[in-house]
PDB file of C-alpha atoms in Angstrom:
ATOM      1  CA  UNK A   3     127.710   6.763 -86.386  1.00 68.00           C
ATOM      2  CA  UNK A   4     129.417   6.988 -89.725  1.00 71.00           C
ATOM      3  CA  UNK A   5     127.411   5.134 -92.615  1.00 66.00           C
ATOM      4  CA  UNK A   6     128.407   4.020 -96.191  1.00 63.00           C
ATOM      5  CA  UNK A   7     125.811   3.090 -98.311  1.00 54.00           C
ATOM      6  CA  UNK A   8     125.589  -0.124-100.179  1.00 48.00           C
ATOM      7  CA  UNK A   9     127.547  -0.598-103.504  1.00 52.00           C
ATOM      8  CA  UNK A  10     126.916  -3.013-106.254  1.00 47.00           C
ATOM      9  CA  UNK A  11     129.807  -4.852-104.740  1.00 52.00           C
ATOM     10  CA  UNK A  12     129.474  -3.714-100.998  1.00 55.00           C
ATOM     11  CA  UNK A  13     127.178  -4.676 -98.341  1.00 62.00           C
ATOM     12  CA  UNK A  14     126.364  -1.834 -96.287  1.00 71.00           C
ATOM     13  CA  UNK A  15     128.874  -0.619 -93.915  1.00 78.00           C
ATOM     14  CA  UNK A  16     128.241   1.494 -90.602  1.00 82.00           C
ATOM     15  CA  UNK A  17     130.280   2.340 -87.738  1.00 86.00           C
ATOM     16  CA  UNK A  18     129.965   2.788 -84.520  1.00 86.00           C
ATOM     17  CA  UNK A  19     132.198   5.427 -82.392  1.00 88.00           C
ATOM     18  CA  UNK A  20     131.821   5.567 -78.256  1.00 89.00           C
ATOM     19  CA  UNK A  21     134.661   8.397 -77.213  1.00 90.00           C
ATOM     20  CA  UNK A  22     134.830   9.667 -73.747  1.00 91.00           C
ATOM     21  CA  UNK A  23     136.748  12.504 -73.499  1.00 91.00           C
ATOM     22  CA  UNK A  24     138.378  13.267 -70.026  1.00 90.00           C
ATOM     23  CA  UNK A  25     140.516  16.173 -68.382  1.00 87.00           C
ATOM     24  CA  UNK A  26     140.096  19.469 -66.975  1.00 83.00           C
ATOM     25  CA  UNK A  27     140.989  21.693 -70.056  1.00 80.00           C
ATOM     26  CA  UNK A  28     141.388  19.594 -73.001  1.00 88.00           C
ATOM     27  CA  UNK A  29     138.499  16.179 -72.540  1.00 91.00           C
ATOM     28  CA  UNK A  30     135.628  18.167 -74.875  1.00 92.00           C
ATOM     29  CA  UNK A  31     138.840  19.100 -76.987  1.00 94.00           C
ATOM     30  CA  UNK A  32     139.947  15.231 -77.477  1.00 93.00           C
ATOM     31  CA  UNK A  33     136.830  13.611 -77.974  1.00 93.00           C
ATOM     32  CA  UNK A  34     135.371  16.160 -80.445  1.00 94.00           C
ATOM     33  CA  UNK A  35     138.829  15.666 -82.337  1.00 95.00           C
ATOM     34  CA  UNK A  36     138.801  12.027 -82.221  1.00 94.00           C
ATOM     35  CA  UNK A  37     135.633  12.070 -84.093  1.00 93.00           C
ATOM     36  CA  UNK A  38     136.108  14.344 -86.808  1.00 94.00           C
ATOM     37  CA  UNK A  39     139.416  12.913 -87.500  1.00 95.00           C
ATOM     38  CA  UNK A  40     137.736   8.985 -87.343  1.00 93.00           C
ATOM     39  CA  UNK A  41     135.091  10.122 -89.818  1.00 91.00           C
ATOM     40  CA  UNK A  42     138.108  11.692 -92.213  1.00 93.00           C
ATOM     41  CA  UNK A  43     140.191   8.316 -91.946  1.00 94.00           C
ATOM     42  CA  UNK A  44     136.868   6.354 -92.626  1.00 90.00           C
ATOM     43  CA  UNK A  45     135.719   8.472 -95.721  1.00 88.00           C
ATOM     44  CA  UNK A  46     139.325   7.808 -96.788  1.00 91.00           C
ATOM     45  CA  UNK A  47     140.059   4.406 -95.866  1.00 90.00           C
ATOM     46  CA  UNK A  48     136.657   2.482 -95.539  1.00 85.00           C
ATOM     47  CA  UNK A  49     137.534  -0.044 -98.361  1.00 86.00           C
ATOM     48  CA  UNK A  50     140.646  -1.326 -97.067  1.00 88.00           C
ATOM     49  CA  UNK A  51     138.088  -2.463 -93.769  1.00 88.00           C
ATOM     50  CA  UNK A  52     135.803  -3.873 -96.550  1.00 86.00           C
ATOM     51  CA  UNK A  53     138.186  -5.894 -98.691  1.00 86.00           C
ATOM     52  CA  UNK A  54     140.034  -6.956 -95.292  1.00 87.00           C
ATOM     53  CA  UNK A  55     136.447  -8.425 -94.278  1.00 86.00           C
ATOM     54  CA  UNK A  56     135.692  -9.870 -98.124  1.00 85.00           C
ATOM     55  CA  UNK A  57     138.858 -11.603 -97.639  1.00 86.00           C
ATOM     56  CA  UNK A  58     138.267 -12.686 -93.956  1.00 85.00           C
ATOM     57  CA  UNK A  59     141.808 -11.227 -93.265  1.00 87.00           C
ATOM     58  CA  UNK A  60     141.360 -11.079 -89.710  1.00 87.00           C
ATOM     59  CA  UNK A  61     144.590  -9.549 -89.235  1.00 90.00           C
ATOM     60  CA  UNK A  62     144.403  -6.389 -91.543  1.00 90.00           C
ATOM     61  CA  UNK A  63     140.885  -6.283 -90.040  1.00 88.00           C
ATOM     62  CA  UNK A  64     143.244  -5.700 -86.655  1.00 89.00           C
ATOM     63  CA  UNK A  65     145.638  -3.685 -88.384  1.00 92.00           C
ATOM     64  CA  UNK A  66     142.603  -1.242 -89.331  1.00 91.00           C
ATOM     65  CA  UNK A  67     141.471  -0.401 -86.564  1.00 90.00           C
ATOM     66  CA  UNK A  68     144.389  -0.152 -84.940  1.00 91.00           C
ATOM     67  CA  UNK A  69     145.517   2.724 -87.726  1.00 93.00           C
ATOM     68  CA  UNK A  70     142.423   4.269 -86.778  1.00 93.00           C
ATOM     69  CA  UNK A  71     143.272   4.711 -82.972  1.00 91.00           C
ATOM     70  CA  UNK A  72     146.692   5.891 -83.950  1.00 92.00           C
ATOM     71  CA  UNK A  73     145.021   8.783 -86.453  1.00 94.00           C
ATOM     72  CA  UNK A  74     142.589   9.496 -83.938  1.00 93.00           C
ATOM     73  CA  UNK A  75     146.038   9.514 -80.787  1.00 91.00           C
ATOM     74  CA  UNK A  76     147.904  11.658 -83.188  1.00 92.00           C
ATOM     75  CA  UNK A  77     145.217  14.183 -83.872  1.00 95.00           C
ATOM     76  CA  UNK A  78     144.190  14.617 -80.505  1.00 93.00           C
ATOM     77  CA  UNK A  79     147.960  15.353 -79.607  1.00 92.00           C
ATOM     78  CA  UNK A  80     147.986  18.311 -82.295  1.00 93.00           C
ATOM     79  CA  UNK A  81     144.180  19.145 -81.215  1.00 95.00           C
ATOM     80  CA  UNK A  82     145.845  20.089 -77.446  1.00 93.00           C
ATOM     81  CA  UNK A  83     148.603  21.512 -78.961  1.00 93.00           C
ATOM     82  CA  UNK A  84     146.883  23.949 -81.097  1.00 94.00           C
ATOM     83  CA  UNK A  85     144.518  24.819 -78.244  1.00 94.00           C
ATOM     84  CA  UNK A  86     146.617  25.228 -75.692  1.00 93.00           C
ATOM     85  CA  UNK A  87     149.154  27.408 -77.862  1.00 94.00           C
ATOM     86  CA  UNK A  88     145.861  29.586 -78.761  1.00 94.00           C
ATOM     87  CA  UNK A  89     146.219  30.546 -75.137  1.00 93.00           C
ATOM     88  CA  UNK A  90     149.413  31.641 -75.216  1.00 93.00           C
ATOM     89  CA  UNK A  91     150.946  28.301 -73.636  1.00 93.00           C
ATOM     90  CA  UNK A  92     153.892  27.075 -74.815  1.00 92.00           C
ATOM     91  CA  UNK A  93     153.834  23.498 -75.523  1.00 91.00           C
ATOM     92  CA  UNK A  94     156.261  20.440 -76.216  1.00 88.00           C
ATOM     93  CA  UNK A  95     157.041  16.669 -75.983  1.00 85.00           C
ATOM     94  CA  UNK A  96     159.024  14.658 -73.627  1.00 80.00           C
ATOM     95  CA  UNK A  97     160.122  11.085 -73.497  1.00 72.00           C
ATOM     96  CA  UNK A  98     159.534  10.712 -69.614  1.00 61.00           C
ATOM     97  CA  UNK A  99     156.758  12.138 -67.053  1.00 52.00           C
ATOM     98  CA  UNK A 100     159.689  13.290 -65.708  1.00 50.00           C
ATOM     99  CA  UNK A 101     159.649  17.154 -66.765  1.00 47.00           C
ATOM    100  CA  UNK A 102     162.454  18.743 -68.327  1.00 47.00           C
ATOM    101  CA  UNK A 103     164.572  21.243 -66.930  1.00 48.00           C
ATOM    102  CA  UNK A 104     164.273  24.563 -69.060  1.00 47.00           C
ATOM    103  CA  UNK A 105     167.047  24.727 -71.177  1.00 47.00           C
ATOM    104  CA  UNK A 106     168.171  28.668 -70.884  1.00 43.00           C
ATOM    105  CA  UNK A 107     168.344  27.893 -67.455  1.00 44.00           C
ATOM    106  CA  UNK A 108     170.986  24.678 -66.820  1.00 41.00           C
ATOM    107  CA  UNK A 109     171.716  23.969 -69.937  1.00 43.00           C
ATOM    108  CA  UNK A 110     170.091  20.904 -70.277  1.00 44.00           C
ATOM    109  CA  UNK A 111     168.232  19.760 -73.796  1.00 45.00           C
ATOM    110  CA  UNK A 112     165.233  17.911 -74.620  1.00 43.00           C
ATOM    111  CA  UNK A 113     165.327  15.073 -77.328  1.00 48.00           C
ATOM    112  CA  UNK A 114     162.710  15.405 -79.595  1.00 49.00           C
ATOM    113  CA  UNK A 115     160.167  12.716 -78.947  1.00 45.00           C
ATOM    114  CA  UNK A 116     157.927   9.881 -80.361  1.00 50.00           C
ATOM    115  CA  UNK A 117     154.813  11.480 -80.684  1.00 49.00           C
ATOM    116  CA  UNK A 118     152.908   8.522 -80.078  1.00 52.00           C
ATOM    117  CA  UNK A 119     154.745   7.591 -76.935  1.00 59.00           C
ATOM    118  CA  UNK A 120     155.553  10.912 -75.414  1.00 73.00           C
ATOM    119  CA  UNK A 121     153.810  13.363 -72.735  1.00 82.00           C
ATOM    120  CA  UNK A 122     152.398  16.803 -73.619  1.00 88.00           C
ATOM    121  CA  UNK A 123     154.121  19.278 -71.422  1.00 90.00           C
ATOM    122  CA  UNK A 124     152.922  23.021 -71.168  1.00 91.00           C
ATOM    123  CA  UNK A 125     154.218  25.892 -69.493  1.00 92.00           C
ATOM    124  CA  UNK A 126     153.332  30.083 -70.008  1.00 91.00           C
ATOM    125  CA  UNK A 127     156.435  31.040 -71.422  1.00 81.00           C
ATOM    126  CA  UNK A 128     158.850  32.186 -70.378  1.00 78.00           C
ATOM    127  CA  UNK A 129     159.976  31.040 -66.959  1.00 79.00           C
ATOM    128  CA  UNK A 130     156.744  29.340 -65.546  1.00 84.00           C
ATOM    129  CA  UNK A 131     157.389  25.529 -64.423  1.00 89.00           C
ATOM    130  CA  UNK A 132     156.070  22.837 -66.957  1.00 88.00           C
ATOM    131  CA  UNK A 133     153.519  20.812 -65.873  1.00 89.00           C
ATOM    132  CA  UNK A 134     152.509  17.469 -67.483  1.00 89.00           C
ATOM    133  CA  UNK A 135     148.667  17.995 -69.551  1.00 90.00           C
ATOM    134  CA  UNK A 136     146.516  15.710 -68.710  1.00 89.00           C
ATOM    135  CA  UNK A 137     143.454  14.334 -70.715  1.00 89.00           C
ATOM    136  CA  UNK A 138     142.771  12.208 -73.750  1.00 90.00           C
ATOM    137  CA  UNK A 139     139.510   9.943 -74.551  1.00 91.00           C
ATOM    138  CA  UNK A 140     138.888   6.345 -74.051  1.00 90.00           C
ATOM    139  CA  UNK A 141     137.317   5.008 -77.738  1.00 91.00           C
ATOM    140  CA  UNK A 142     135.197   1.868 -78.677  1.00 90.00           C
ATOM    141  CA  UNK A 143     135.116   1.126 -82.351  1.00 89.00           C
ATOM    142  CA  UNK A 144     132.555  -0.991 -83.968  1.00 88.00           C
ATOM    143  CA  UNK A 145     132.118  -2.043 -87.422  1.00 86.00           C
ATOM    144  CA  UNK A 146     129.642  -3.887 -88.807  1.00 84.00           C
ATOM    145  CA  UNK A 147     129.749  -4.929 -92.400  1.00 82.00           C
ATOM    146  CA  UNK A 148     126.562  -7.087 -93.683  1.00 78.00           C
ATOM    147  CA  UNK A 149     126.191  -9.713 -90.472  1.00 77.00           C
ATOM    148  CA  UNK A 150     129.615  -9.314 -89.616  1.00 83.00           C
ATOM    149  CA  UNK A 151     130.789  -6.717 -86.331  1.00 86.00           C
ATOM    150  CA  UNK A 152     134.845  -6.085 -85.423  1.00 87.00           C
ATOM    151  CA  UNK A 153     135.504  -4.220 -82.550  1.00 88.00           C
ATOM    152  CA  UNK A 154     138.317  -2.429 -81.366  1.00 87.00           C
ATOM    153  CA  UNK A 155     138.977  -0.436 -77.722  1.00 87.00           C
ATOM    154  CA  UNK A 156     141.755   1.548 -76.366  1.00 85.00           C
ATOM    155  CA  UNK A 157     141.223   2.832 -72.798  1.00 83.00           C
ATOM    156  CA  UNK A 158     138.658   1.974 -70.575  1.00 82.00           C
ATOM    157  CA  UNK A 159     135.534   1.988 -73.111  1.00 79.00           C
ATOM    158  CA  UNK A 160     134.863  -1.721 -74.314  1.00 79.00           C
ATOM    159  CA  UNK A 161     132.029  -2.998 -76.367  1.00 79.00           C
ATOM    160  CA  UNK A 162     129.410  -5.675 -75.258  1.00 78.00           C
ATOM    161  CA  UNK A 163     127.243  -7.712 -77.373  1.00 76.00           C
ATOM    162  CA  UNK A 164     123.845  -8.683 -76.168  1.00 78.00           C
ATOM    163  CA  UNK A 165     121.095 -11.251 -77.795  1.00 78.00           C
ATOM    164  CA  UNK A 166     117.906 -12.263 -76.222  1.00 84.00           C
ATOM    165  CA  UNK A 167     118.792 -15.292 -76.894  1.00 79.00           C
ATOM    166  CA  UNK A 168     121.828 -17.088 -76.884  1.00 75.00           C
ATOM    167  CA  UNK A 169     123.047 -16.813 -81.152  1.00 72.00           C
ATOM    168  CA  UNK A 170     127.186 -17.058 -81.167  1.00 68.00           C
ATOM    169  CA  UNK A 171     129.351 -19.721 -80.243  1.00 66.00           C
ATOM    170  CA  UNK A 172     132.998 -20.496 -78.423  1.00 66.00           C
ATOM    171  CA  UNK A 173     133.882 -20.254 -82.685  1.00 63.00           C
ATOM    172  CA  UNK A 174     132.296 -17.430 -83.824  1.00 60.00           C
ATOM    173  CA  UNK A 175     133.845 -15.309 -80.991  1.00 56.00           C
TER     174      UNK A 175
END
């Protein structure tokens, strides 16, 4: 849970973080990343969420917690790097699942990739196959700001709201 304490001008803010990190080598490494690298971008960023919200701007609301996911993707990605390289892998990025052919060896040459759309491909230099690393962590964001709560998912971690009684409408929603 990150927390920002009320402001003369601010209602309190607080957010809520579910990650579930999964894969053999690197799950512990993603989620634990994830969440040091959400509380940076919140420390940072927490009053673009709260003048989003004063100005009921639904869509940067969107657009903020969609930047977090993508600082959270991105540091995960250099999280596996840097722990895989540690022990002694070598590590790079392709476009496709489809592994690339070592280059000293036919010639042929990987294109540099988008890092938030390629694969994470290791191999123990220097003529071990490369093999495809698999892991990440699902994340659930939820912000709350005074009465107000904006969630955002990626994976399969979603967010459910539950009242004893029945409090939000079809237009709240």
């Amino acid at each position: 849970v990150w927390m920002q304490r009320a402001t003369a001008i601010h209602e309190r803010v607080a957010v809520l973080c579910v990650l579930d990190g999964h894969g053999k080598e690197v799950g512990r490494v993603a989620a634990m990343a994830a969440k040091s690298c959400l509380f940076h971008f919140l420390d940072n960023n927490y009053s673009e969420l709260l003048r989003a919200d004063s100005e009921r701007d639904m869509a940067a609301v969107s657009s903020f917690l969609v930047n977090a996911h993508k600082a959270a993707h991105e540091q995960i990605r250099r999280s596996f790097q840097e722990e895989l390289e540690a022990v002694g892998y070598e590590v790079r990025s392709s476009l496709s699942f489809a592994f690339p052919a070592d280059s000293s060896a036919d010639g042929a040459v990987v294109r540099e990739a988008d890092p938030l759309a390629a694969y994470l491909l290791k191999r123990r230099p220097p003529s071990s196959l490369w093999s495809c690393v698999h892991g990440g962590s699902s994340c659930t964001l939820v912000a709350v700001i005074g009465s107000r709560v904006y969630i955002g998912n990626v994976g399969d971690s979603s967010a459910l709201l539950c009242a004893a009684h029945p409090c939000l409408g079809p237009g709240l929603l």
